[in-house]
GROMACS .gro file of N, CA, C and O in nm:
model
  552
    1MET      N    1  -1.687   1.366   1.059
    1MET     CA    2  -1.523   1.313   1.107
    1MET      C    3  -1.427   1.299   1.083
    1MET      O    4  -1.485   1.323   0.911
    2LYS      N    5  -1.336   1.355   1.118
    2LYS     CA    6  -1.221   1.337   1.061
    2LYS      C    7  -1.125   1.152   1.112
    2LYS      O    8  -1.154   1.144   1.193
    3ILE      N    9  -1.074   1.170   1.000
    3ILE     CA   10  -0.976   0.971   1.048
    3ILE      C   11  -0.824   1.041   1.048
    3ILE      O   12  -0.781   1.179   0.992
    4LYS      N   13  -0.782   1.023   1.122
    4LYS     CA   14  -0.632   1.016   1.170
    4LYS      C   15  -0.556   0.946   1.030
    4LYS      O   16  -0.528   0.840   0.954
    5LEU      N   17  -0.479   1.030   0.974
    5LEU     CA   18  -0.429   0.992   0.806
    5LEU      C   19  -0.295   0.844   0.868
    5LEU      O   20  -0.289   0.785   0.747
    6ASP      N   21  -0.287   0.901   0.943
    6ASP     CA   22  -0.118   0.769   1.060
    6ASP      C   23  -0.171   0.635   0.949
    6ASP      O   24  -0.182   0.519   1.028
    7ASP      N   25  -0.327   0.669   1.050
    7ASP     CA   26  -0.499   0.485   1.115
    7ASP      C   27  -0.456   0.415   0.919
    7ASP      O   28  -0.444   0.305   0.873
    8VAL      N   29  -0.449   0.491   0.882
    8VAL     CA   30  -0.466   0.514   0.730
    8VAL      C   31  -0.353   0.455   0.652
    8VAL      O   32  -0.354   0.313   0.602
    9LEU      N   33  -0.246   0.500   0.657
    9LEU     CA   34  -0.146   0.478   0.642
    9LEU      C   35  -0.110   0.340   0.686
    9LEU      O   36  -0.122   0.232   0.583
   10GLU      N   37  -0.155   0.291   0.771
   10GLU     CA   38  -0.107   0.178   0.817
   10GLU      C   39  -0.166   0.024   0.831
   10GLU      O   40  -0.106  -0.036   0.762
   11ALA      N   41  -0.255   0.110   0.763
   11ALA     CA   42  -0.411  -0.021   0.719
   11ALA      C   43  -0.283  -0.020   0.560
   11ALA      O   44  -0.344  -0.158   0.492
   12ILE      N   45  -0.286   0.082   0.505
   12ILE     CA   46  -0.228   0.032   0.351
   12ILE      C   47  -0.132   0.028   0.312
   12ILE      O   48  -0.111  -0.094   0.207
   13GLU      N   49  -0.026   0.009   0.443
   13GLU     CA   50   0.055  -0.080   0.392
   13GLU      C   51   0.067  -0.192   0.466
   13GLU      O   52   0.143  -0.353   0.441
   14PHE      N   53   0.011  -0.270   0.586
   14PHE     CA   54  -0.093  -0.398   0.606
   14PHE      C   55  -0.160  -0.488   0.467
   14PHE      O   56  -0.131  -0.594   0.488
   15THR      N   57  -0.188  -0.364   0.470
   15THR     CA   58  -0.236  -0.511   0.356
   15THR      C   59  -0.222  -0.560   0.313
   15THR      O   60  -0.055  -0.576   0.210
   16SER      N   61  -0.293  -0.705   0.244
   16SER     CA   62  -0.196  -0.833   0.178
   16SER      C   63  -0.355  -0.878   0.064
   16SER      O   64  -0.474  -0.845   0.065
   17TYR      N   65  -0.262  -0.943   0.011
   17TYR     CA   66  -0.453  -1.015  -0.074
   17TYR      C   67  -0.494  -1.095   0.017
   17TYR      O   68  -0.572  -1.141  -0.117
   18GLU      N   69  -0.477  -1.135   0.179
   18GLU     CA   70  -0.596  -1.194   0.237
   18GLU      C   71  -0.623  -1.168   0.297
   18GLU      O   72  -0.690  -1.165   0.373
   19ILE      N   73  -0.594  -1.005   0.327
   19ILE     CA   74  -0.622  -0.928   0.406
   19ILE      C   75  -0.673  -0.783   0.353
   19ILE      O   76  -0.647  -0.685   0.281
   20GLU      N   77  -0.826  -0.706   0.382
   20GLU     CA   78  -0.903  -0.576   0.348
   20GLU      C   79  -0.914  -0.567   0.433
   20GLU      O   80  -0.969  -0.578   0.571
   21TYR      N   81  -0.888  -0.419   0.427
   21TYR     CA   82  -0.913  -0.319   0.547
   21TYR      C   83  -0.996  -0.199   0.483
   21TYR      O   84  -1.017  -0.104   0.375
   22TYR      N   85  -1.139  -0.156   0.530
   22TYR     CA   86  -1.254  -0.121   0.549
   22TYR      C   87  -1.269   0.007   0.613
   22TYR      O   88  -1.245   0.020   0.724
   23TYR      N   89  -1.297   0.162   0.587
   23TYR     CA   90  -1.342   0.283   0.716
   23TYR      C   91  -1.479   0.275   0.668
   23TYR      O   92  -1.506   0.232   0.580
   24ASN      N   93  -1.540   0.244   0.818
   24ASN     CA   94  -1.678   0.236   0.925
   24ASN      C   95  -1.664   0.411   0.891
   24ASN      O   96  -1.719   0.474   0.954
   25THR      N   97  -1.798   0.472   0.762
   25THR     CA   98  -1.786   0.629   0.784
   25THR      C   99  -1.927   0.631   0.940
   25THR      O  100  -1.951   0.796   0.974
   26GLU      N  101  -1.979   0.544   0.985
   26GLU     CA  102  -2.090   0.607   1.100
   26GLU      C  103  -1.920   0.586   1.222
   26GLU      O  104  -1.997   0.602   1.287
   27SER      N  105  -1.891   0.540   1.299
   27SER     CA  106  -1.836   0.482   1.354
   27SER      C  107  -1.635   0.580   1.338
   27SER      O  108  -1.617   0.604   1.471
   28GLY      N  109  -1.600   0.560   1.294
   28GLY     CA  110  -1.502   0.585   1.238
   28GLY      C  111  -1.345   0.576   1.193
   28GLY      O  112  -1.211   0.566   1.165
   29GLU      N  113  -1.377   0.379   1.229
   29GLU     CA  114  -1.314   0.327   1.231
   29GLU      C  115  -1.302   0.198   1.171
   29GLU      O  116  -1.383   0.278   1.047
   30ILE      N  117  -1.183   0.190   1.132
   30ILE     CA  118  -1.164   0.078   1.029
   30ILE      C  119  -1.143  -0.056   1.090
   30ILE      O  120  -1.109  -0.066   1.213
   31VAL      N  121  -1.218  -0.119   1.011
   31VAL     CA  122  -1.212  -0.243   0.988
   31VAL      C  123  -1.063  -0.296   0.930
   31VAL      O  124  -1.091  -0.352   0.760
   32ILE      N  125  -1.042  -0.507   1.025
   32ILE     CA  126  -1.034  -0.487   0.897
   32ILE      C  127  -1.094  -0.674   0.923
   32ILE      O  128  -1.195  -0.743   0.922
   33HIS      N  129  -1.112  -0.666   0.731
   33HIS     CA  130  -1.180  -0.779   0.686
   33HIS      C  131  -1.071  -0.918   0.677
   33HIS      O  132  -0.946  -0.884   0.511
   34THR      N  133  -1.068  -1.043   0.684
   34THR     CA  134  -0.933  -1.169   0.648
   34THR      C  135  -0.963  -1.265   0.563
   34THR      O  136  -1.101  -1.297   0.587
   35ASP      N  137  -0.916  -1.270   0.503
   35ASP     CA  138  -1.019  -1.476   0.404
   35ASP      C  139  -0.969  -1.524   0.453
   35ASP      O  140  -0.835  -1.549   0.553
   36PRO      N  141  -1.135  -1.622   0.563
   36PRO     CA  142  -1.091  -1.714   0.703
   36PRO      C  143  -0.989  -1.887   0.638
   36PRO      O  144  -0.907  -1.903   0.721
   37LEU      N  145  -1.018  -1.869   0.489
   37LEU     CA  146  -1.053  -2.018   0.387
   37LEU      C  147  -0.796  -2.000   0.416
   37LEU      O  148  -0.762  -2.122   0.394
   38ILE      N  149  -0.719  -1.887   0.404
   38ILE     CA  150  -0.588  -1.845   0.412
   38ILE      C  151  -0.511  -1.807   0.530
   38ILE      O  152  -0.423  -1.867   0.573
   39THR      N  153  -0.565  -1.787   0.595
   39THR     CA  154  -0.617  -1.742   0.727
   39THR      C  155  -0.606  -1.794   0.856
   39THR      O  156  -0.530  -1.829   0.960
   40GLY      N  157  -0.688  -1.847   0.823
   40GLY     CA  158  -0.743  -1.924   0.944
   40GLY      C  159  -0.810  -1.885   1.084
   40GLY      O  160  -0.870  -1.979   1.163
   41GLN      N  161  -0.814  -1.689   1.049
   41GLN     CA  162  -0.896  -1.633   1.179
   41GLN      C  163  -1.042  -1.579   1.100
   41GLN      O  164  -1.117  -1.645   1.007
   42ASP      N  165  -1.132  -1.675   1.241
   42ASP     CA  166  -1.263  -1.595   1.243
   42ASP      C  167  -1.281  -1.491   1.200
   42ASP      O  168  -1.297  -1.424   1.285
   43SER      N  169  -1.369  -1.472   1.055
   43SER     CA  170  -1.406  -1.268   1.022
   43SER      C  171  -1.556  -1.338   1.075
   43SER      O  172  -1.648  -1.168   0.919
   44SER      N  173  -1.608  -1.358   1.000
   44SER     CA  174  -1.776  -1.431   0.969
   44SER      C  175  -1.811  -1.269   1.075
   44SER      O  176  -1.971  -1.256   0.979
   45GLU      N  177  -1.855  -1.233   1.133
   45GLU     CA  178  -1.914  -1.080   1.206
   45GLU      C  179  -1.863  -1.023   1.121
   45GLU      O  180  -1.935  -0.905   1.099
   46THR      N  181  -1.706  -1.010   1.095
   46THR     CA  182  -1.778  -0.861   1.016
   46THR      C  183  -1.718  -0.907   0.878
   46THR      O  184  -1.805  -0.823   0.811
   47GLU      N  185  -1.699  -0.972   0.844
   47GLU     CA  186  -1.800  -1.037   0.720
   47GLU      C  187  -1.975  -0.982   0.695
   47GLU      O  188  -2.013  -0.978   0.573
   48ALA      N  189  -2.028  -1.004   0.820
   48ALA     CA  190  -2.159  -1.020   0.834
   48ALA      C  191  -2.221  -0.905   0.784
   48ALA      O  192  -2.317  -0.839   0.793
   49ASP      N  193  -2.123  -0.782   0.905
   49ASP     CA  194  -2.184  -0.702   0.949
   49ASP      C  195  -2.107  -0.566   0.775
   49ASP      O  196  -2.203  -0.462   0.738
   50LEU      N  197  -2.024  -0.600   0.688
   50LEU     CA  198  -1.986  -0.604   0.576
   50LEU      C  199  -2.072  -0.548   0.466
   50LEU      O  200  -2.147  -0.522   0.455
   51GLU      N  201  -2.151  -0.703   0.432
   51GLU     CA  202  -2.235  -0.746   0.384
   51GLU      C  203  -2.427  -0.716   0.331
   51GLU      O  204  -2.427  -0.608   0.251
   52ALA      N  205  -2.371  -0.707   0.519
   52ALA     CA  206  -2.590  -0.640   0.591
   52ALA      C  207  -2.554  -0.475   0.551
   52ALA      O  208  -2.668  -0.377   0.529
   53ASN      N  209  -2.395  -0.341   0.580
   53ASN     CA  210  -2.402  -0.252   0.624
   53ASN      C  211  -2.300  -0.195   0.493
   53ASN      O  212  -2.256  -0.085   0.553
   54PHE      N  213  -2.329  -0.259   0.382
   54PHE     CA  214  -2.226  -0.249   0.275
   54PHE      C  215  -2.226  -0.105   0.261
   54PHE      O  216  -2.126  -0.007   0.277
   55ASP      N  217  -2.339  -0.021   0.269
   55ASP     CA  218  -2.354   0.138   0.254
   55ASP      C  219  -2.253   0.235   0.310
   55ASP      O  220  -2.233   0.341   0.319
   56LYS      N  221  -2.277   0.163   0.474
   56LYS     CA  222  -2.116   0.272   0.570
   56LYS      C  223  -2.001   0.212   0.557
   56LYS      O  224  -1.906   0.247   0.680
   57TYR      N  225  -1.991   0.138   0.474
   57TYR     CA  226  -1.752   0.079   0.440
   57TYR      C  227  -1.779   0.164   0.306
   57TYR      O  228  -1.831   0.125   0.180
   58ILE      N  229  -1.656   0.182   0.338
   58ILE     CA  230  -1.550   0.246   0.203
   58ILE      C  231  -1.430   0.158   0.217
   58ILE      O  232  -1.359   0.129   0.311
   59ARG      N  233  -1.419   0.041   0.165
   59ARG     CA  234  -1.313   0.008   0.124
   59ARG      C  235  -1.235   0.117   0.104
   59ARG      O  236  -1.111   0.111   0.023
   60LEU      N  237  -1.116   0.021   0.220
   60LEU     CA  238  -0.915   0.172   0.140
   60LEU      C  239  -0.881   0.062   0.077
   60LEU      O  240  -0.915  -0.064   0.001
   61PRO      N  241  -0.737   0.109  -0.036
   61PRO     CA  242  -0.671   0.117  -0.144
   61PRO      C  243  -0.661  -0.053  -0.086
   61PRO      O  244  -0.562  -0.079   0.060
   62THR      N  245  -0.699  -0.160  -0.198
   62THR     CA  246  -0.638  -0.307  -0.186
   62THR      C  247  -0.404  -0.287  -0.281
   62THR      O  248  -0.410  -0.226  -0.278
   63LYS      N  249  -0.351  -0.458  -0.191
   63LYS     CA  250  -0.273  -0.459  -0.289
   63LYS      C  251  -0.260  -0.447  -0.439
   63LYS      O  252  -0.113  -0.349  -0.505
   64TYR      N  253  -0.402  -0.450  -0.531
   64TYR     CA  254  -0.307  -0.452  -0.685
   64TYR      C  255  -0.372  -0.233  -0.634
   64TYR      O  256  -0.314  -0.241  -0.725
   65GLU      N  257  -0.420  -0.203  -0.630
   65GLU     CA  258  -0.451  -0.041  -0.619
   65GLU      C  259  -0.272   0.089  -0.539
   65GLU      O  260  -0.282   0.115  -0.655
   66ILE      N  261  -0.334  -0.104  -0.448
   66ILE     CA  262  -0.142   0.017  -0.428
   66ILE      C  263  -0.066   0.071  -0.526
   66ILE      O  264   0.029   0.083  -0.568
   67ASN      N  265  -0.040  -0.059  -0.625
   67ASN     CA  266   0.125  -0.120  -0.676
   67ASN      C  267   0.233  -0.098  -0.690
   67ASN      O  268   0.272  -0.017  -0.753
   68GLU      N  269   0.277  -0.238  -0.567
   68GLU     CA  270   0.415  -0.149  -0.535
   68GLU      C  271   0.572  -0.084  -0.630
   68GLU      O  272   0.611  -0.127  -0.639
   69TYR      N  273   0.439  -0.248  -0.726
   69TYR     CA  274   0.611  -0.220  -0.823
   69TYR      C  275   0.619  -0.099  -0.942
   69TYR      O  276   0.793  -0.088  -0.956
   70HIS      N  277   0.522  -0.011  -0.935
   70HIS     CA  278   0.498   0.091  -1.030
   70HIS      C  279   0.553   0.246  -0.908
   70HIS      O  280   0.638   0.220  -0.989
   71ILE      N  281   0.553   0.171  -0.813
   71ILE     CA  282   0.559   0.290  -0.683
   71ILE      C  283   0.796   0.238  -0.747
   71ILE      O  284   0.903   0.318  -0.732
   72MET      N  285   0.764   0.124  -0.773
   72MET     CA  286   0.974   0.048  -0.757
   72MET      C  287   1.033   0.143  -0.894
   72MET      O  288   1.124   0.237  -0.890
   73GLU      N  289   0.961   0.133  -0.999
   73GLU     CA  290   0.955   0.197  -1.123
   73GLU      C  291   0.950   0.335  -1.124
   73GLU      O  292   1.089   0.384  -1.176
   74GLU      N  293   0.861   0.444  -1.039
   74GLU     CA  294   0.879   0.534  -1.051
   74GLU      C  295   1.016   0.569  -0.992
   74GLU      O  296   1.049   0.727  -1.014
   75PHE      N  297   1.033   0.498  -0.883
   75PHE     CA  298   1.176   0.544  -0.782
   75PHE      C  299   1.293   0.532  -0.907
   75PHE      O  300   1.340   0.609  -0.857
   76VAL      N  301   1.254   0.414  -0.934
   76VAL     CA  302   1.424   0.418  -1.049
   76VAL      C  303   1.358   0.488  -1.090
   76VAL      O  304   1.543   0.587  -1.215
   77TRP      N  305   1.345   0.541  -1.198
   77TRP     CA  306   1.327   0.708  -1.369
   77TRP      C  307   1.318   0.813  -1.200
   77TRP      O  308   1.402   0.890  -1.278
   78SER      N  309   1.341   0.780  -1.090
   78SER     CA  310   1.350   0.980  -1.022
   78SER      C  311   1.484   0.976  -1.001
   78SER      O  312   1.534   1.120  -0.992
   79LEU      N  313   1.550   0.854  -0.992
   79LEU     CA  314   1.694   0.833  -0.989
   79LEU      C  315   1.839   0.916  -1.118
   79LEU      O  316   1.733   0.940  -1.226
   80PRO      N  317   1.861   0.984  -1.067
   80PRO     CA  318   2.014   1.033  -1.227
   80PRO      C  319   2.043   0.915  -1.332
   80PRO      O  320   2.074   0.817  -1.322
   81GLU      N  321   1.983   0.966  -1.436
   81GLU     CA  322   2.068   0.900  -1.504
   81GLU      C  323   2.190   0.852  -1.501
   81GLU      O  324   2.335   0.924  -1.426
   82GLY      N  325   2.279   0.668  -1.524
   82GLY     CA  326   2.416   0.667  -1.528
   82GLY      C  327   2.330   0.464  -1.460
   82GLY      O  328   2.252   0.454  -1.464
   83LYS      N  329   2.477   0.479  -1.387
   83LYS     CA  330   2.434   0.275  -1.397
   83LYS      C  331   2.355   0.267  -1.310
   83LYS      O  332   2.345   0.170  -1.285
   84MET      N  333   2.452   0.329  -1.216
   84MET     CA  334   2.269   0.345  -1.028
   84MET      C  335   2.138   0.245  -1.132
   84MET      O  336   2.044   0.163  -1.135
   85GLN      N  337   2.121   0.367  -1.212
   85GLN     CA  338   1.982   0.388  -1.310
   85GLN      C  339   1.906   0.243  -1.348
   85GLN      O  340   1.846   0.216  -1.410
   86ASP      N  341   2.036   0.243  -1.409
   86ASP     CA  342   2.047   0.167  -1.483
   86ASP      C  343   2.023  -0.032  -1.468
   86ASP      O  344   1.922  -0.139  -1.552
   87GLU      N  345   2.110  -0.098  -1.369
   87GLU     CA  346   2.131  -0.130  -1.371
   87GLU      C  347   1.990  -0.148  -1.263
   87GLU      O  348   1.949  -0.289  -1.221
   88LEU      N  349   1.915  -0.096  -1.141
   88LEU     CA  350   1.779  -0.095  -1.122
   88LEU      C  351   1.744  -0.136  -1.256
   88LEU      O  352   1.623  -0.218  -1.195
   89GLU      N  353   1.699  -0.076  -1.264
   89GLU     CA  354   1.553  -0.041  -1.388
   89GLU      C  355   1.661  -0.242  -1.481
   89GLU      O  356   1.536  -0.297  -1.526
   90ARG      N  357   1.719  -0.217  -1.482
   90ARG     CA  358   1.731  -0.474  -1.566
   90ARG      C  359   1.678  -0.485  -1.442
   90ARG      O  360   1.660  -0.558  -1.432
   91ALA      N  361   1.694  -0.474  -1.282
   91ALA     CA  362   1.697  -0.521  -1.150
   91ALA      C  363   1.543  -0.514  -1.204
   91ALA      O  364   1.572  -0.653  -1.141
   92ILE      N  365   1.423  -0.497  -1.154
   92ILE     CA  366   1.290  -0.537  -1.206
   92ILE      C  367   1.270  -0.581  -1.264
   92ILE      O  368   1.112  -0.574  -1.323
   93HIS      N  369   1.301  -0.614  -1.340
   93HIS     CA  370   1.259  -0.750  -1.508
   93HIS      C  371   1.213  -0.832  -1.452
   93HIS      O  372   1.378  -0.937  -1.391
   94GLY      N  373   1.183  -0.915  -1.404
   94GLY     CA  374   1.134  -1.087  -1.501
   94GLY      C  375   1.082  -1.080  -1.354
   94GLY      O  376   1.057  -1.030  -1.252
   95ARG      N  377   1.112  -1.222  -1.353
   95ARG     CA  378   1.124  -1.269  -1.176
   95ARG      C  379   1.247  -1.326  -1.098
   95ARG      O  380   1.303  -1.294  -1.149
   96GLY      N  381   1.183  -1.205  -0.957
   96GLY     CA  382   1.241  -1.200  -0.864
   96GLY      C  383   1.303  -1.056  -0.836
   96GLY      O  384   1.443  -1.013  -0.838
   97ALA      N  385   1.279  -0.959  -0.931
   97ALA     CA  386   1.208  -0.853  -0.897
   97ALA      C  387   1.273  -0.801  -0.811
   97ALA      O  388   1.336  -0.693  -0.792
   98PHE      N  389   1.154  -0.825  -0.755
   98PHE     CA  390   1.175  -0.777  -0.622
   98PHE      C  391   1.281  -0.791  -0.486
   98PHE      O  392   1.304  -0.665  -0.454
   99ARG      N  393   1.346  -0.910  -0.468
   99ARG     CA  394   1.367  -0.937  -0.429
   99ARG      C  395   1.587  -0.881  -0.473
   99ARG      O  396   1.612  -0.831  -0.437
  100ARG      N  397   1.505  -0.883  -0.656
  100ARG     CA  398   1.682  -0.880  -0.651
  100ARG      C  399   1.695  -0.627  -0.667
  100ARG      O  400   1.765  -0.572  -0.646
  101PHE      N  401   1.551  -0.593  -0.720
  101PHE     CA  402   1.568  -0.440  -0.627
  101PHE      C  403   1.643  -0.419  -0.507
  101PHE      O  404   1.691  -0.359  -0.471
  102LYS      N  405   1.582  -0.522  -0.422
  102LYS     CA  406   1.580  -0.527  -0.238
  102LYS      C  407   1.734  -0.463  -0.313
  102LYS      O  408   1.788  -0.430  -0.164
  103ASP      N  409   1.793  -0.637  -0.359
  103ASP     CA  410   1.955  -0.585  -0.254
  103ASP      C  411   2.012  -0.501  -0.383
  103ASP      O  412   2.101  -0.448  -0.320
  104MET      N  413   2.002  -0.450  -0.421
  104MET     CA  414   2.032  -0.336  -0.557
  104MET      C  415   2.066  -0.253  -0.449
  104MET      O  416   2.142  -0.134  -0.472
  105VAL      N  417   1.950  -0.223  -0.380
  105VAL     CA  418   1.914  -0.100  -0.323
  105VAL      C  419   1.980  -0.076  -0.210
  105VAL      O  420   2.063   0.068  -0.177
  106TYR      N  421   2.027  -0.210  -0.104
  106TYR     CA  422   2.123  -0.255  -0.048
  106TYR      C  423   2.253  -0.220  -0.120
  106TYR      O  424   2.392  -0.122  -0.003
  107ASP      N  425   2.266  -0.249  -0.183
  107ASP     CA  426   2.477  -0.252  -0.250
  107ASP      C  427   2.508  -0.140  -0.276
  107ASP      O  428   2.587  -0.052  -0.279
  108PHE      N  429   2.369  -0.046  -0.313
  108PHE     CA  430   2.399   0.124  -0.346
  108PHE      C  431   2.418   0.132  -0.255
  108PHE      O  432   2.390   0.301  -0.288
  109GLY      N  433   2.390   0.132  -0.165
  109GLY     CA  434   2.320   0.204  -0.003
  109GLY      C  435   2.263   0.428  -0.031
  109GLY      O  436   2.268   0.444   0.096
  110ILE      N  437   2.170   0.320  -0.121
  110ILE     CA  438   2.089   0.441  -0.039
  110ILE      C  439   1.904   0.361  -0.083
  110ILE      O  440   1.797   0.375  -0.114
  111GLU      N  441   1.922   0.319   0.060
  111GLU     CA  442   1.811   0.234   0.135
  111GLU      C  443   1.685   0.332   0.217
  111GLU      O  444   1.602   0.347   0.165
  112GLU      N  445   1.812   0.401   0.236
  112GLU     CA  446   1.711   0.534   0.316
  112GLU      C  447   1.614   0.591   0.287
  112GLU      O  448   1.497   0.682   0.247
  113LYS      N  449   1.707   0.609   0.137
  113LYS     CA  450   1.610   0.678  -0.017
  113LYS      C  451   1.526   0.640  -0.039
  113LYS      O  452   1.374   0.717  -0.106
  114TRP      N  453   1.510   0.513  -0.082
  114TRP     CA  454   1.382   0.421  -0.132
  114TRP      C  455   1.309   0.449  -0.005
  114TRP      O  456   1.206   0.496  -0.085
  115PHE      N  457   1.301   0.464   0.107
  115PHE     CA  458   1.255   0.399   0.223
  115PHE      C  459   1.201   0.583   0.217
  115PHE      O  460   1.030   0.561   0.254
  116ASP      N  461   1.283   0.638   0.155
  116ASP     CA  462   1.187   0.764   0.234
  116ASP      C  463   1.079   0.811   0.020
  116ASP      O  464   0.953   0.921   0.103
  117TYR      N  465   1.130   0.747  -0.003
  117TYR     CA  466   1.067   0.699  -0.153
  117TYR      C  467   0.862   0.659  -0.171
  117TYR      O  468   0.827   0.681  -0.161
  118LYS      N  469   0.918   0.520  -0.054
  118LYS     CA  470   0.786   0.500  -0.057
  118LYS      C  471   0.674   0.496   0.041
  118LYS      O  472   0.569   0.559   0.033
  119ALA      N  473   0.745   0.592   0.143
  119ALA     CA  474   0.641   0.686   0.276
  119ALA      C  475   0.609   0.754   0.194
  119ALA      O  476   0.517   0.734   0.199
  120ALA      N  477   0.672   0.857   0.048
  120ALA     CA  478   0.605   0.915   0.042
  120ALA      C  479   0.479   0.870  -0.091
  120ALA      O  480   0.347   0.968  -0.065
  121ALA      N  481   0.492   0.763  -0.157
  121ALA     CA  482   0.427   0.720  -0.301
  121ALA      C  483   0.276   0.738  -0.181
  121ALA      O  484   0.148   0.724  -0.174
  122TYR      N  485   0.294   0.612  -0.070
  122TYR     CA  486   0.241   0.587   0.109
  122TYR      C  487   0.088   0.671   0.092
  122TYR      O  488   0.006   0.666   0.095
  123LYS      N  489   0.201   0.824   0.148
  123LYS     CA  490   0.124   0.829   0.173
  123LYS      C  491   0.075   0.977   0.064
  123LYS      O  492  -0.091   1.037   0.068
  124ASN      N  493   0.036   0.969  -0.075
  124ASN     CA  494  -0.032   1.046  -0.180
  124ASN      C  495  -0.134   0.996  -0.246
  124ASN      O  496  -0.194   0.951  -0.143
  125ILE      N  497  -0.109   0.773  -0.167
  125ILE     CA  498  -0.163   0.767  -0.211
  125ILE      C  499  -0.329   0.733  -0.109
  125ILE      O  500  -0.382   0.716  -0.103
  126ALA      N  501  -0.339   0.720   0.028
  126ALA     CA  502  -0.363   0.757   0.135
  126ALA      C  503  -0.378   0.875   0.171
  126ALA      O  504  -0.591   0.903   0.178
  127VAL      N  505  -0.386   1.002   0.088
  127VAL     CA  506  -0.426   1.133   0.050
  127VAL      C  507  -0.552   1.150  -0.061
  127VAL      O  508  -0.615   1.154   0.016
  128ASP      N  509  -0.553   1.096  -0.127
  128ASP     CA  510  -0.599   1.046  -0.224
  128ASP      C  511  -0.780   1.011  -0.230
  128ASP      O  512  -0.777   1.042  -0.284
  129TRP      N  513  -0.709   0.855  -0.143
  129TRP     CA  514  -0.784   0.738  -0.133
  129TRP      C  515  -0.938   0.869  -0.067
  129TRP      O  516  -1.012   0.886  -0.021
  130CYS      N  517  -0.839   1.001   0.097
  130CYS     CA  518  -0.852   1.057   0.162
  130CYS      C  519  -1.043   1.089   0.078
  130CYS      O  520  -1.165   1.177   0.094
  131LYS      N  521  -0.928   1.225  -0.015
  131LYS     CA  522  -0.962   1.331  -0.078
  131LYS      C  523  -1.075   1.254  -0.174
  131LYS      O  524  -1.176   1.300  -0.225
  132ASP      N  525  -1.044   1.124  -0.251
  132ASP     CA  526  -1.162   1.066  -0.364
  132ASP      C  527  -1.294   1.037  -0.311
  132ASP      O  528  -1.449   1.042  -0.375
  133ASN      N  529  -1.304   1.007  -0.128
  133ASN     CA  530  -1.413   0.994  -0.079
  133ASN      C  531  -1.479   1.054   0.038
  133ASN      O  532  -1.553   1.029   0.121
  134ASP      N  533  -1.412   1.125   0.022
  134ASP     CA  534  -1.434   1.307   0.091
  134ASP      C  535  -1.375   1.318   0.246
  134ASP      O  536  -1.553   1.304   0.265
  135ILE      N  537  -1.398   1.221   0.243
  135ILE     CA  538  -1.254   1.227   0.340
  135ILE      C  539  -1.216   1.301   0.490
  135ILE      O  540  -1.112   1.340   0.365
  136GLU      N  541  -1.203   1.398   0.578
  136GLU     CA  542  -1.063   1.518   0.601
  136GLU      C  543  -0.967   1.358   0.706
  136GLU      O  544  -1.096   1.299   0.769
  137TYR      N  545  -0.881   1.488   0.688
  137TYR     CA  546  -0.829   1.372   0.784
  137TYR      C  547  -0.752   1.414   0.857
  137TYR      O  548  -0.693   1.620   0.842
  138ILE      N  549  -0.634   1.407   0.914
  138ILE     CA  550  -0.573   1.547   1.039
  138ILE      C  551  -0.388   1.373   1.001
  138ILE      O  552  -0.453   1.278   0.991
   0.00000   0.00000   0.00000
């Protein structure tokens, strides 16, 4: 069974600390599991199936495994040396790093470059996940 890489990418992009995605190896579907205490959504059916049949599910990368901060760092290091790289490197340290980074990316007019870089990083994560789990993708 093959999985659509776009489906994996969508799940990875929408994962959060409250939401996890799992790949059902029997049906080929990606299922969502939410923390009902945080989201208020009833996921008892999904949770019961995950617990009873955990061997047929493979968890997709979590927010911790994606590590968007590291993706930001790599993006900054990929830029040509100079003022822009220096300022962005300073911006990603300390409290409010994500906000400062986003603001500076727009100030420098490189938001498209950042979005392309981030999309490529997410695609690499999705492809690596498929390969690591011996899942064919299209």
